[in-house]
Amino acid sequence: MRPATAFRAAVLRSYAGPFTIEEVRWSGEPADGEVLVEIAGCGMCRTDLAVRASAGRSPLPAVLGHEGAGVVVATGGPGTGLRTGDHVVLSFDSCGKCRSCLAAAPAYCDSFAALNLFGGRPGDAARFTDAAGGALAPRWFGQSSFAEYALVRARNAVRVDPDLPVELLGPLGCGFLTGAGTVLHTFGAGPGDTVLVIGAGAVGLAAVLAATAAGAQPIAVDRHPERLATARRLHAVALPAAAPDLADQVRRLTGGGAAYALDTTGDARLINEALRCLRPTGHLGLVARLHTALPLAPGTLDKGRRISHVCEGDAVPGLLIPRLAALWRAGLFPFEQLIRTYPLTAVNEAERDCAAGRVVKPVLLPRGVAR
Ligand SMILES: [Zn+2]
Ligand SMILES: [Zn+2]
């Protein structure tokens, strides 16, 4: 059967305007190495919303959404390694050829920003149009999944077991991957370790879940009491960000400091606090992009402490996504507790709820209802 050539998608036309649900058209044939995926659900990530503040660098009009998951309905050529009917989680795009990609570090791909954030692959321009024939921006994060269908390279589609709730799995491709990957992969946290999490949003709470799954003790810090309550429910010790003696409290709780800390805020004061909370040789991972200079107080990096930026949890999606799905199946990574679903048509409501902190992780369902 020939794949659909027209489908509904949430289109963002201006940096300050709402999403509009529109018909999107394309040629209807996946190119060699591509697969067409019927999207069951797509998470909304802070990076989608950051497009609004991209000062024109992320081109519009565009179909955003980069935490898609669904079912393969068409494959381009024999070399995709995927078949019609396969359930897949979509992740970020990478070139596969640069030194970082060859070293199994695709999040540090030389072309990461170009492929995912700022315009995609040149050959993909004008493959998708709106109903009037106007061109849409090339695929966002190689996928553009706020839509009924997404066309992706097989390289960024990860097959998962078909008995998993595919409509909820999309955030395993970015937000949850980032938090959990930093804890499990970058830090390698384990029993006896404490993982301090600064900022208990989707990424931070996924880090809390992963720390607990690894047998480590999470400590969550946030401004919002309701987020601290969620963190507490997920077995974290919860501390308000404004506490004047945060580092003293953490050192007391941990008998000398946390082994690891993860910052999702990019806030210079909290980053300095996080370093003060670390034990000697402790590691602070920054997962947020810094928008200002970062002054570090004297002594914060003494005794072997280190600080690094972590993109996408240092993950190889094809390895970490199945690992997270297996942890979920074992009851050790209950990420569904962080999700609220919305029909795709409620994309603007989902954005408002996300921005206001009323929901940790919105997931948009193009079919309107959970399967
Ligand atoms: Zn690369
Ligand atoms: Zn993301």
XYZ file of C-alpha atoms and ligand atoms in Angstrom:
373
model
C 0.000 0.000 0.000
C 1.294 3.435 -0.928
C 1.966 5.494 2.215
C -0.107 8.547 3.066
C 0.911 11.661 1.161
C -1.035 14.058 3.360
C -1.376 14.061 7.115
C -2.092 16.376 10.026
C 0.691 18.098 11.922
C 1.162 20.921 14.423
C 2.903 23.710 12.501
C 4.684 26.625 14.157
C 4.622 29.605 11.798
C 5.953 32.417 13.972
C 8.260 32.575 16.982
C 5.564 34.167 19.150
C 2.417 32.603 17.677
C 0.501 29.447 18.550
C 0.849 26.081 16.844
C -1.783 25.467 14.183
C -3.054 22.022 13.175
C -2.621 21.808 9.410
C -2.412 19.353 6.579
C 1.158 18.576 5.519
C 2.052 17.022 2.158
C 5.055 15.162 0.832
C 5.999 12.911 -2.073
C 4.932 9.736 -0.298
C 8.053 7.625 -0.895
C 10.768 7.155 1.741
C 14.226 7.566 0.205
C 16.834 4.856 0.532
C 17.630 4.345 4.215
C 14.524 6.151 5.477
C 11.436 4.833 7.250
C 7.968 6.342 7.546
C 6.617 6.066 11.081
C 2.997 6.455 12.132
C 3.402 8.453 15.327
C 1.590 7.010 18.348
C 2.853 9.690 20.736
C 5.395 12.487 20.888
C 6.793 14.102 24.020
C 7.188 17.853 24.295
C 10.688 18.874 25.356
C 12.052 22.238 26.504
C 14.151 22.341 23.333
C 10.966 22.442 21.230
C 9.859 25.512 23.127
C 13.344 27.078 22.956
C 12.784 27.520 19.209
C 10.702 30.549 20.144
C 13.815 32.203 21.575
C 16.178 31.029 18.814
C 16.299 34.519 17.278
C 15.522 33.088 13.860
C 18.258 30.420 13.868
C 15.749 27.557 13.838
C 13.829 28.135 10.601
C 10.032 28.454 10.444
C 7.437 27.434 9.461
C 8.312 24.090 10.986
C 6.843 20.930 12.412
C 8.603 20.520 15.770
C 8.561 17.472 18.051
C 11.616 15.298 18.625
C 10.430 12.647 21.071
C 8.310 10.607 18.685
C 7.497 6.911 18.912
C 5.269 4.770 16.756
C 5.000 2.063 14.151
C 6.966 1.716 10.905
C 4.515 1.807 7.979
C 6.955 2.033 5.027
C 10.665 1.487 4.484
C 12.960 2.930 1.834
C 15.196 0.271 0.329
C 16.428 -2.972 1.856
C 19.124 -1.525 4.132
C 17.113 0.072 6.932
C 17.205 -2.985 9.209
C 13.551 -2.264 10.001
C 10.317 -3.763 8.769
C 6.754 -2.578 8.416
C 5.035 -3.089 11.761
C 8.169 -2.574 13.860
C 7.676 -0.355 16.910
C 10.322 2.345 17.135
C 11.438 5.197 19.365
C 12.901 8.141 17.460
C 15.947 9.947 18.762
C 18.271 12.741 17.679
C 20.026 12.789 14.309
C 23.762 12.400 13.740
C 25.969 12.054 10.682
C 27.497 8.646 11.409
C 30.807 9.630 9.847
C 32.592 12.244 11.977
C 35.130 11.378 14.684
C 32.510 11.634 17.478
C 30.057 9.381 15.662
C 32.836 6.867 14.958
C 33.722 6.967 18.669
C 30.129 6.056 19.654
C 29.437 9.596 20.876
C 26.723 10.709 18.419
C 25.472 13.469 20.754
C 28.763 15.238 20.048
C 28.447 14.803 16.273
C 30.207 17.589 14.389
C 26.887 18.250 12.648
C 24.633 17.948 15.718
C 23.431 21.559 15.773
C 22.938 21.728 12.013
C 21.119 18.389 11.774
C 18.900 18.773 14.804
C 18.362 22.446 15.522
C 19.230 24.750 12.674
C 17.791 23.510 9.437
C 18.453 19.803 8.944
C 20.043 18.176 5.912
C 20.147 20.425 2.855
C 18.634 17.676 0.685
C 15.584 17.571 2.935
C 14.532 21.142 2.217
C 11.176 21.417 0.446
C 10.276 17.722 0.836
C 7.358 18.733 3.009
C 4.927 21.488 2.136
C 1.792 22.945 3.622
C -1.580 22.569 1.900
C -0.913 25.680 -0.201
C 2.415 24.277 -1.441
C 4.587 26.483 0.801
C 7.809 24.833 1.975
C 8.210 23.778 5.589
C 11.573 23.699 7.357
C 13.500 20.419 7.001
C 13.006 17.810 9.658
C 13.481 19.013 13.229
C 15.900 16.643 15.049
C 15.662 14.458 11.955
C 12.005 13.671 12.705
C 9.381 16.491 13.185
C 7.035 14.299 15.206
C 4.234 16.651 16.294
C 2.389 14.958 13.458
C 0.507 11.845 12.417
C 3.583 10.625 10.526
C 7.322 11.243 10.627
C 9.913 10.376 8.021
C 13.274 9.529 9.598
C 16.561 7.931 8.761
C 16.701 4.411 10.111
C 19.824 5.551 11.972
C 17.703 7.498 14.465
C 14.883 4.969 14.839
C 15.393 2.423 17.622
C 13.305 -0.750 17.563
C 11.551 -1.658 20.815
C 9.426 -4.609 21.894
C 5.870 -4.370 20.536
C 4.238 -5.172 23.889
C 5.518 -1.919 25.415
C 3.122 1.107 25.513
C 4.599 2.711 22.387
C 2.539 5.898 22.669
C 4.387 6.740 25.918
C 7.932 5.786 24.861
C 8.889 8.902 22.861
C 10.549 10.781 25.746
C 13.015 7.885 26.018
C 14.494 9.414 22.845
C 15.518 12.761 24.386
C 14.411 14.100 27.783
C 14.383 10.861 29.759
C 17.445 9.652 27.816
C 19.305 12.789 28.919
C 18.538 12.462 32.635
C 18.923 8.707 32.849
C 21.940 8.558 30.535
C 23.843 11.088 32.617
C 23.291 9.025 35.768
C 23.756 5.538 34.313
C 26.273 6.216 31.572
C 28.222 9.425 32.257
C 28.402 8.929 36.026
C 27.989 5.174 36.248
C 26.284 5.759 39.614
C 25.703 2.729 41.815
C 24.834 1.561 45.316
C 26.334 3.796 47.979
C 26.508 6.832 45.695
C 24.445 9.964 46.116
C 23.249 11.775 43.000
C 22.296 15.411 43.522
C 19.786 16.654 40.947
C 19.403 20.423 40.545
C 16.081 21.149 38.837
C 13.331 18.521 39.109
C 11.713 18.825 35.666
C 11.475 16.002 33.135
C 15.241 15.570 32.770
C 15.915 15.921 36.501
C 13.169 13.529 37.552
C 14.329 10.963 34.987
C 17.736 11.271 36.665
C 16.046 10.690 40.040
C 14.380 7.532 38.687
C 17.638 6.293 37.168
C 19.581 6.932 40.370
C 17.055 4.894 42.351
C 17.125 2.162 39.684
C 20.915 2.013 39.997
C 20.719 1.654 43.777
C 22.021 5.179 44.394
C 20.337 7.801 46.593
C 18.909 10.798 44.724
C 18.657 14.243 46.302
C 16.465 16.650 44.320
C 16.635 20.442 44.545
C 13.988 22.707 43.030
C 12.151 26.005 43.529
C 8.673 24.527 43.145
C 7.123 22.690 46.127
C 4.987 20.474 43.847
C 8.071 19.271 41.967
C 9.799 18.535 45.260
C 6.714 16.548 46.286
C 6.969 14.517 43.063
C 10.685 13.911 43.658
C 9.933 12.763 47.206
C 7.320 10.344 45.887
C 10.036 8.918 43.607
C 12.268 8.210 46.660
C 14.449 11.314 46.480
C 15.396 13.468 49.423
C 13.892 16.831 48.425
C 15.450 20.192 49.310
C 14.275 23.713 48.368
C 16.645 25.571 46.035
C 16.482 28.681 48.190
C 17.833 26.933 51.306
C 20.777 29.088 52.467
C 22.702 26.085 53.811
C 22.122 23.706 50.879
C 25.726 22.479 50.707
C 25.880 21.942 54.490
C 22.636 19.958 54.361
C 23.845 17.770 51.506
C 27.235 17.149 53.117
C 25.493 16.230 56.361
C 23.031 13.902 54.623
C 25.778 12.182 52.654
C 28.585 12.045 55.195
C 30.859 14.382 53.258
C 29.246 15.169 49.934
C 27.526 13.706 46.898
C 29.526 11.642 44.417
C 27.647 13.119 41.481
C 25.528 16.131 40.659
C 23.483 16.967 37.593
C 22.332 20.503 36.867
C 19.382 21.147 34.572
C 19.032 24.858 35.362
C 22.131 26.575 33.941
C 21.899 28.904 36.953
C 25.358 30.089 38.098
C 24.466 30.284 41.795
C 23.029 26.766 41.824
C 25.969 25.394 39.818
C 28.356 26.795 42.421
C 26.168 25.313 45.167
C 26.192 21.947 43.407
C 30.011 21.961 43.309
C 30.079 22.742 47.046
C 27.829 19.715 47.584
C 30.283 17.315 45.896
C 32.682 15.079 47.755
C 36.354 15.076 46.631
C 36.659 13.711 43.058
C 32.936 14.317 42.583
C 31.579 15.058 39.112
C 29.054 17.727 38.166
C 27.334 17.279 34.798
C 25.655 20.285 33.178
C 22.810 19.277 30.886
C 21.433 22.779 30.265
C 22.966 25.201 27.834
C 24.653 28.164 29.561
C 23.391 31.559 28.443
C 25.791 33.646 30.546
C 29.391 33.413 31.716
C 29.882 30.981 34.573
C 31.996 32.406 37.410
C 33.172 29.692 39.781
C 33.928 30.545 43.401
C 37.498 29.793 44.565
C 37.858 26.246 45.837
C 34.806 24.795 44.144
C 36.936 22.598 41.847
C 39.555 21.649 44.458
C 40.247 18.031 45.400
C 39.713 16.507 42.003
C 36.175 17.778 41.538
C 35.244 18.196 37.928
C 32.568 19.741 35.808
C 31.536 18.808 32.279
C 28.754 19.460 29.840
C 26.646 16.403 29.001
C 24.565 16.253 25.834
C 21.764 13.668 25.435
C 23.117 11.715 28.427
C 26.245 10.712 26.435
C 23.920 8.066 25.033
C 24.061 5.820 22.028
C 20.265 5.737 21.610
C 20.272 2.241 20.114
C 21.810 0.924 23.331
C 20.311 3.107 26.058
C 16.666 3.199 24.896
C 16.254 -0.621 25.071
C 18.036 -0.555 28.446
C 15.583 2.026 29.811
C 12.650 0.045 28.391
C 13.977 -3.060 30.162
C 14.280 -1.139 33.436
C 10.657 0.031 32.993
C 9.528 -3.537 32.406
C 11.260 -4.572 35.632
C 9.376 -1.848 37.499
C 12.589 0.092 38.139
C 12.064 3.104 35.849
C 8.384 4.143 36.153
C 8.665 7.089 33.765
C 4.941 6.939 32.953
C 4.395 8.684 36.300
C 5.958 11.817 34.786
C 3.690 11.879 31.715
C 0.350 13.493 30.977
C -1.157 12.811 27.552
C -2.914 15.334 25.315
C -4.462 14.977 21.877
C -2.239 16.576 19.217
C -4.942 19.207 18.727
C -4.277 20.378 22.323
C -0.629 21.189 21.556
C -0.990 24.805 22.699
C -2.568 23.762 25.993
C 0.268 21.260 26.477
C 2.815 24.014 25.895
C 1.095 26.315 28.412
C 0.963 23.547 31.025
C 4.619 22.681 30.387
C 5.793 26.299 30.623
C 3.807 26.812 33.833
C 5.199 23.642 35.419
C 1.718 22.068 35.683
C 2.929 18.952 33.901
C 6.366 17.328 33.944
C 6.241 15.719 30.485
C 3.378 16.305 28.074
C 2.982 13.617 25.417
C 0.892 14.467 22.353
C -1.210 11.688 20.844
C -1.948 12.304 17.146
C -4.712 9.665 17.243
C -6.336 11.523 20.105
C -6.645 8.671 22.585
C -4.329 6.214 24.274
C -4.300 2.807 22.626
Zn 28.744 12.808 13.286
Zn 14.752 17.223 23.769
